CSV table of C-alpha atoms in Angstrom, one decimal:
chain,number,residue,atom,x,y,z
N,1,UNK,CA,72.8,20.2,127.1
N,2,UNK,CA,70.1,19.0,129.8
N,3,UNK,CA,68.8,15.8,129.3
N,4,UNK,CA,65.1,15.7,130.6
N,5,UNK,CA,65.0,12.3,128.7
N,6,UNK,CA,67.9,11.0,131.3
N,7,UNK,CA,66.2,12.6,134.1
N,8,UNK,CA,63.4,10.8,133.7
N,9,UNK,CA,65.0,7.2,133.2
N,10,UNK,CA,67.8,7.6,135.9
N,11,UNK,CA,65.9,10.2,139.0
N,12,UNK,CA,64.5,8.3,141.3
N,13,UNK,CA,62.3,11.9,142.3
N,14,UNK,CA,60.9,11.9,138.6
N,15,UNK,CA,61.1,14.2,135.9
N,16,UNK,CA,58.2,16.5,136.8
N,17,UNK,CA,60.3,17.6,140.4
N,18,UNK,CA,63.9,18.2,139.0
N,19,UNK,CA,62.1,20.0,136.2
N,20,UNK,CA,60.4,22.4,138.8
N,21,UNK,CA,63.1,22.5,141.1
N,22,UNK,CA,65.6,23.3,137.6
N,23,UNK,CA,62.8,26.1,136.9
N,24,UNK,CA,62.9,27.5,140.3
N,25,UNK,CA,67.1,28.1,140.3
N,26,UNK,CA,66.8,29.4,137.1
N,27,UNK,CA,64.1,32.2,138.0
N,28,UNK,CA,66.4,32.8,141.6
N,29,UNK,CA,69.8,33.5,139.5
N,30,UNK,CA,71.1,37.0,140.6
N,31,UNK,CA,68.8,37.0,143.8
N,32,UNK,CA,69.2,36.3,147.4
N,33,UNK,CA,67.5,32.9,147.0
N,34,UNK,CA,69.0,31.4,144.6
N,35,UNK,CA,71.5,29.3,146.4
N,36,UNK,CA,68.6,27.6,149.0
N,37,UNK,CA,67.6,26.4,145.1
N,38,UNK,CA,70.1,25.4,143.9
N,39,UNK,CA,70.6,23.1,147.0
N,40,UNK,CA,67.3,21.9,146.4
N,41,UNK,CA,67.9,21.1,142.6
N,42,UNK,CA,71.1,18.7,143.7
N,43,UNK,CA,69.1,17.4,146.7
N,44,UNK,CA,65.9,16.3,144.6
N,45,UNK,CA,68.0,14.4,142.0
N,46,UNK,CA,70.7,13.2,144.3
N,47,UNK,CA,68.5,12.1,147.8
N,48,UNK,CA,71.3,13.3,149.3
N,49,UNK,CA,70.3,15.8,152.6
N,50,UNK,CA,72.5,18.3,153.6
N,51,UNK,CA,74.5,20.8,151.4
N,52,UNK,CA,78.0,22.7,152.0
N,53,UNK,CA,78.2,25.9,149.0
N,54,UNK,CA,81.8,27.1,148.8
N,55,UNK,CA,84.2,29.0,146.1
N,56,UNK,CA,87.7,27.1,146.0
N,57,UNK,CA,90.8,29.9,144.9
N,58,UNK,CA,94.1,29.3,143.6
N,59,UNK,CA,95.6,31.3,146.1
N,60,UNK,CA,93.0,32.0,148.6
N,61,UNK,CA,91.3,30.0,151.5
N,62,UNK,CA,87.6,28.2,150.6
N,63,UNK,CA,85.2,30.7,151.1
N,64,UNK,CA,81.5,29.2,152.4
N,65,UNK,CA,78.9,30.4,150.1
N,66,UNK,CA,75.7,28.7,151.3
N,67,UNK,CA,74.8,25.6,153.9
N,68,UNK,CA,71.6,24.0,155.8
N,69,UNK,CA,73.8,22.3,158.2
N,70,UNK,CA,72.1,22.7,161.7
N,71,UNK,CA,73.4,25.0,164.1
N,72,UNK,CA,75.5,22.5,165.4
N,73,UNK,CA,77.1,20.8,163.0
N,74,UNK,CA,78.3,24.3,161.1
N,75,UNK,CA,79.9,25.4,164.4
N,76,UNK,CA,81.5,22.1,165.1
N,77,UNK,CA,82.6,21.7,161.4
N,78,UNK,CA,82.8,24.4,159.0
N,79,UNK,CA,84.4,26.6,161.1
N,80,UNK,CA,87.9,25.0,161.4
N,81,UNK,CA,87.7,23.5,157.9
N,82,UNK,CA,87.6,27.0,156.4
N,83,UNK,CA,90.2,28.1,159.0
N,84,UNK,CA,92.7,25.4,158.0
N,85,UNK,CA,90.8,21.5,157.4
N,86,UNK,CA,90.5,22.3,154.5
N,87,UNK,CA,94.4,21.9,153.2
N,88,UNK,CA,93.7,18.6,153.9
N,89,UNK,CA,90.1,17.6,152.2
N,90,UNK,CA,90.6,15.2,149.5
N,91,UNK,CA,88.0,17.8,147.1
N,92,UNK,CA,90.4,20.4,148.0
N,93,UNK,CA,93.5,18.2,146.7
N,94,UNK,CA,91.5,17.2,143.8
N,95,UNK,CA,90.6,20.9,142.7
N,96,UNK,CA,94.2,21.9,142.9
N,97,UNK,CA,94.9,19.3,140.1
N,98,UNK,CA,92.3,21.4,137.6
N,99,UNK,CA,89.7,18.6,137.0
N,100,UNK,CA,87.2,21.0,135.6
N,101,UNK,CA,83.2,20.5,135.4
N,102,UNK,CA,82.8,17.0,137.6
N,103,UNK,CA,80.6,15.6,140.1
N,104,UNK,CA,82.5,12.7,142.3
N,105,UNK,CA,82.3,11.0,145.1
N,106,UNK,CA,84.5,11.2,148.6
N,107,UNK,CA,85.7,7.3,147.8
N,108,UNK,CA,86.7,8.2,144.2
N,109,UNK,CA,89.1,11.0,145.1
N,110,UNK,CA,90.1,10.3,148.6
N,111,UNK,CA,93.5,8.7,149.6
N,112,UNK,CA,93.8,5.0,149.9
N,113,UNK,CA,94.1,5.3,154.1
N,114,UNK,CA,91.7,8.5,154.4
N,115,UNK,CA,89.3,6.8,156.5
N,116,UNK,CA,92.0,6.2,158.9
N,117,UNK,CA,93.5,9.2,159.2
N,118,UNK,CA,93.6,12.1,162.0
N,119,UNK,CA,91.9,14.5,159.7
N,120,UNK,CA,89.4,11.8,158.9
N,121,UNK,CA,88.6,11.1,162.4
N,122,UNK,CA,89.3,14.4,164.0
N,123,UNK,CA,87.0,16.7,161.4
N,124,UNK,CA,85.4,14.7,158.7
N,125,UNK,CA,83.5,12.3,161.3
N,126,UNK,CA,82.0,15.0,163.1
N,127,UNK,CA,80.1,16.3,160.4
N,128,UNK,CA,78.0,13.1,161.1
N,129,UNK,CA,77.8,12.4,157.4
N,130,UNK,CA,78.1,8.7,156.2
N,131,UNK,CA,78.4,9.7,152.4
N,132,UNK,CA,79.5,12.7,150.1
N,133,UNK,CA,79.4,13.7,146.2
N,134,UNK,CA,80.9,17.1,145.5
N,135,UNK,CA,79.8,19.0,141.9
N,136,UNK,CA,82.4,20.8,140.9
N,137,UNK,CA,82.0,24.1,138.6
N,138,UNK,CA,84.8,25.6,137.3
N,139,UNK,CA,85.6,29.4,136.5
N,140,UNK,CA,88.2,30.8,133.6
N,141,UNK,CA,90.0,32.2,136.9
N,142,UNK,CA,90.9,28.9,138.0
N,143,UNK,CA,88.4,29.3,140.5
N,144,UNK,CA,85.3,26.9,141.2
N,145,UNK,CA,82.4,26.4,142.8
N,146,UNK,CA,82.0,23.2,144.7
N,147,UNK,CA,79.1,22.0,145.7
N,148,UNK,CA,79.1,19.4,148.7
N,149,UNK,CA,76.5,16.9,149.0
N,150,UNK,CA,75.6,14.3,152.3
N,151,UNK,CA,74.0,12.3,153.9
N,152,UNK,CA,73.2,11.7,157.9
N,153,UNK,CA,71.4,8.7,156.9
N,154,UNK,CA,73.4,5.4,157.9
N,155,UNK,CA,74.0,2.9,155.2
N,156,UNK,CA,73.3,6.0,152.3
N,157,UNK,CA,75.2,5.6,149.6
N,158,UNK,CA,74.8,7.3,146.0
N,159,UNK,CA,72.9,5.4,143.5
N,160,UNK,CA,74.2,4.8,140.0
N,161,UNK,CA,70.9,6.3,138.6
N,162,UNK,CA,71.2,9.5,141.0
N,163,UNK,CA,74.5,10.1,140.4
N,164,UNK,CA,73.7,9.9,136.5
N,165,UNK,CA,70.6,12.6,137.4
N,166,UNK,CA,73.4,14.9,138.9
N,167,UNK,CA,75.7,14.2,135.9
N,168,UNK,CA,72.6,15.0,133.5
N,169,UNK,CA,72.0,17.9,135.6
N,170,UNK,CA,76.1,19.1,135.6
N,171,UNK,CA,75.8,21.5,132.5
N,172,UNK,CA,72.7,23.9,134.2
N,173,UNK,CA,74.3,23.9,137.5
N,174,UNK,CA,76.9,25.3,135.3
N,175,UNK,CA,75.5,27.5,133.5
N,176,UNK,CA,73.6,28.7,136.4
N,177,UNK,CA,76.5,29.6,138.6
N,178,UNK,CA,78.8,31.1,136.1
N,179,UNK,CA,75.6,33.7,135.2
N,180,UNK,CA,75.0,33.8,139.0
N,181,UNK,CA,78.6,34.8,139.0
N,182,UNK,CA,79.9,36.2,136.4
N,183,UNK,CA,83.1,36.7,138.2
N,184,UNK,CA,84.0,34.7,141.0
N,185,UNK,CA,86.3,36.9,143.3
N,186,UNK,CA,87.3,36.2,146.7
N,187,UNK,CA,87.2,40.0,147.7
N,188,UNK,CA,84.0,40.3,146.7
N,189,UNK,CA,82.3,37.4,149.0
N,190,UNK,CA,82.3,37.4,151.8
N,191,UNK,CA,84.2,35.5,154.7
N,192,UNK,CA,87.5,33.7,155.3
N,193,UNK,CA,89.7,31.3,157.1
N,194,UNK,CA,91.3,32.9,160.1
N,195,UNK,CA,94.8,31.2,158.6
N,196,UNK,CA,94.0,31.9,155.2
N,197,UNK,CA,96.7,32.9,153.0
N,198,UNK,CA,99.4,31.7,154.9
N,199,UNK,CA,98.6,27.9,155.4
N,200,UNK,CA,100.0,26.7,152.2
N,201,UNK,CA,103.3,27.9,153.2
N,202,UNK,CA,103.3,27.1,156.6
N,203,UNK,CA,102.3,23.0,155.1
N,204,UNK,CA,105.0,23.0,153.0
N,205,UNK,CA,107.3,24.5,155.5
N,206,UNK,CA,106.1,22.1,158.2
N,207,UNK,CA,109.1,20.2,159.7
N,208,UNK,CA,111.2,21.6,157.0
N,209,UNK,CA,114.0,22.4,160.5
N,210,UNK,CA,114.0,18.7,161.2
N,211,UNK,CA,113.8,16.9,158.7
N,212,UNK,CA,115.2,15.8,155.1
N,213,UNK,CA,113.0,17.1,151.8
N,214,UNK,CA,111.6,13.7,151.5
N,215,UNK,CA,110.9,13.1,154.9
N,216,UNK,CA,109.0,16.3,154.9
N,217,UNK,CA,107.2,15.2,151.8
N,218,UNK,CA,105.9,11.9,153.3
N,219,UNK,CA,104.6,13.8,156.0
N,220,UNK,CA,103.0,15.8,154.2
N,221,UNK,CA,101.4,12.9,152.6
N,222,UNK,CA,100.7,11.4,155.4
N,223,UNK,CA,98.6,14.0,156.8
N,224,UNK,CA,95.9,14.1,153.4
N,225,UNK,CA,95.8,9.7,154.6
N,226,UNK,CA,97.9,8.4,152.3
N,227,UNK,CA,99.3,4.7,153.5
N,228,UNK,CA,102.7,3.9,153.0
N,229,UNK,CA,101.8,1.8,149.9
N,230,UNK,CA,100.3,4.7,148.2
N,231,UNK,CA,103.0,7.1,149.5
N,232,UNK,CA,105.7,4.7,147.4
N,233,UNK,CA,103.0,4.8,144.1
N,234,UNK,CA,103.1,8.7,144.4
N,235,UNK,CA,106.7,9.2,144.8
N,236,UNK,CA,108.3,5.9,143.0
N,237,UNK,CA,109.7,4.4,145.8
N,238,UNK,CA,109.2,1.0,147.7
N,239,UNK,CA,106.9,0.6,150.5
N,240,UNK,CA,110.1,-0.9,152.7
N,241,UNK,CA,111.7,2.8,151.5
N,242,UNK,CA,108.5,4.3,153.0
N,243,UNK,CA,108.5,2.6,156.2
N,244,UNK,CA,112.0,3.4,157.0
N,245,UNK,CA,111.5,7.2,156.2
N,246,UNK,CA,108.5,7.2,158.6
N,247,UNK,CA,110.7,5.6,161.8
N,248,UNK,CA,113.1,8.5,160.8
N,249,UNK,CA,110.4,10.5,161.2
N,250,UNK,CA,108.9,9.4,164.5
N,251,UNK,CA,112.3,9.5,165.8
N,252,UNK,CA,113.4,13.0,164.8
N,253,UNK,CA,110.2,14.3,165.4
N,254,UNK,CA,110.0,12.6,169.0
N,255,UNK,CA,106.8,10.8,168.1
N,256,UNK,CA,104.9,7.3,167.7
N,257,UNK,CA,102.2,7.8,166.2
N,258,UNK,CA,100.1,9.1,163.1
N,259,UNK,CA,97.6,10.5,165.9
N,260,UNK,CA,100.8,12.7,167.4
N,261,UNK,CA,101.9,13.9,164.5
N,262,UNK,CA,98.6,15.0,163.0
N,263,UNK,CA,98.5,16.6,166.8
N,264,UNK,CA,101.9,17.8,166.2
N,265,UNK,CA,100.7,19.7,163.0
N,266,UNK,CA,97.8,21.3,164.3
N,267,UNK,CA,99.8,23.0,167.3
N,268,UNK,CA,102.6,24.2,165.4
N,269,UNK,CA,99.9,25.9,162.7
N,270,UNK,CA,98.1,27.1,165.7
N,271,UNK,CA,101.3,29.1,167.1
N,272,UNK,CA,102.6,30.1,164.2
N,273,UNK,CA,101.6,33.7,163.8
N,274,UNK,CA,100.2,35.4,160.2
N,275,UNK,CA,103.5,36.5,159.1
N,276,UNK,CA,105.4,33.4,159.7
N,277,UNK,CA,108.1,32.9,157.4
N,278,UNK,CA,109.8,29.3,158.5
N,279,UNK,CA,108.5,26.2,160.0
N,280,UNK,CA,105.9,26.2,162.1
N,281,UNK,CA,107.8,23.7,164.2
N,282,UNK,CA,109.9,26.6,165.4
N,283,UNK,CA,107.4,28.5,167.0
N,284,UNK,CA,106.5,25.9,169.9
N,285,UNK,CA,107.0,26.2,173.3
N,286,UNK,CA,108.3,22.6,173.8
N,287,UNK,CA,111.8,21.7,172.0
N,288,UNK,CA,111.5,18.7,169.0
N,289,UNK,CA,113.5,16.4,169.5
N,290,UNK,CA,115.7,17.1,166.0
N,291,UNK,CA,115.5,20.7,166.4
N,292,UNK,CA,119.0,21.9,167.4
């Protein structure tokens, strides 16, 4: 249940605003504008100023729902995350576990080496954001809707008492999104990554011609910025373990760096075609260096 009591001890905007902006979504539900207020809502209580709307699938690519990113920033960064960044976004990762109703922040769910990684500094940094909360909303489907929140402001960083207004907030923005939608179906919204369906099996695949199962798992790993002391948590090995794996890898894979790899990656998903069945290593022009 809403707590206006919460709101009013932990919102930094004051009761009176998240109240009107709460009334506002609430009248919108089923209508056009409904998503502009709903960003609003999680923007008053959270002081956060930019908003990314998308439904996460199962089974299907993100598809964007609502954002008031400028001009530039959507074409320099939602594009390629719906067409394949995506696979790799910790709040992706963390909504294929099934984690439910939940609003969290990019540092609570993202790998220990994320800030380091190619994705990281490839697509994440352009968006110009220095901090991010997503709310999640989940549907009996195993769909959701995920809410992204940021910030452009340097030095921003979530409060404790606006995250507990967004918490206090989590069962409306609920409630408003499962009425909004009663059904959450990717063939009835519109939009799509251009790789879609077929970029889960082409990340599993990837390097599957070169190299061993585990060596394919650590890359895989490796690409979502995992270091090689989290890579030995998630798979009960030793770091040492790790670090020998990965010089296997560089050397079958004819490369020296994190940077090549993730380069490496993005090629071979960029040449494989739709109906690709192996790895996407395969499809490249220039040979691998374990590829027979």
């Amino acid at each position: 249940m809403f707590d206006a009591a919460n709101m009013q001890n932990t919102s930094g905007t004051g009761t009176s605003e998240s109240l009107g902006g709460l009334a506002r979504a609430i009248e919108l539900v089923g209508q056009e504008g409904f998503l502009a207020a709903l960003a609003d809502l999680c923007q008053s209580a959270s002081g956060y100023d930019s908003t990314f709307i998308a439904a996460f699938f199962p089974d299907h690519p993100p598809v964007e729902l609502f954002d008031n990113l400028s001009d530039e920033y959507s074409a320099a960064t939602i594009k390629p995350y719906l067409d394949f960044a995506y696979f790799l976004d910790p709040f992706y990762n963390l909504f294929q576990q099934g984690i439910g109703d939940r609003v969290i922040t990019l540092a609570e769910c993202a790998p220990d080496d994320f800030m380091a990684s190619e994705y990281f500094q490839t697509f994440y940094a352009g968006t110009g954001l220095f901090d991010e909360t997503s709310v999640f909303v989940a549907f009996e489907n195993g769909a959701a809707v995920v809410i992204s929140l940021g910030s452009r402001e340097e030095g921003f960083q979530l409060g404790a008492d606006q995250r507990a207004a967004l918490f206090a907030l989590l069962p409306c923005i609920g409630a408003l999104c499962r009425r909004h939608w009663p059904a959450l179906d990717p063939n009835s919204l519109a939009g799509s990554g251009r790789m879609g369906l077929h970029l889960k099996k082409s990340f599993d695949r990837f390097a599957s011609s070169v190299l061993s199962g585990r060596e394919a798992e650590i890359v895989q790993l490796i690409l979502k910025g995992h270091s090689s002391k989290s890579i030995a948590r998630e798979l009960g090995n030793s770091p040492e373990t790790v670090k020998v794996h990965r010089k296997r890898i560089h050397n079958k894979l004819g490369i020296t760096s994190q940077g090549e790899l993730f380069s490496l990656f993005l090629e071979a998903l960029t040449r494989a075609p739709a109906n690709a069945t192996g790895d996407p290593l395969t499809y490249l022009d220039r040979p691998v260096s374990g590829q027979l």
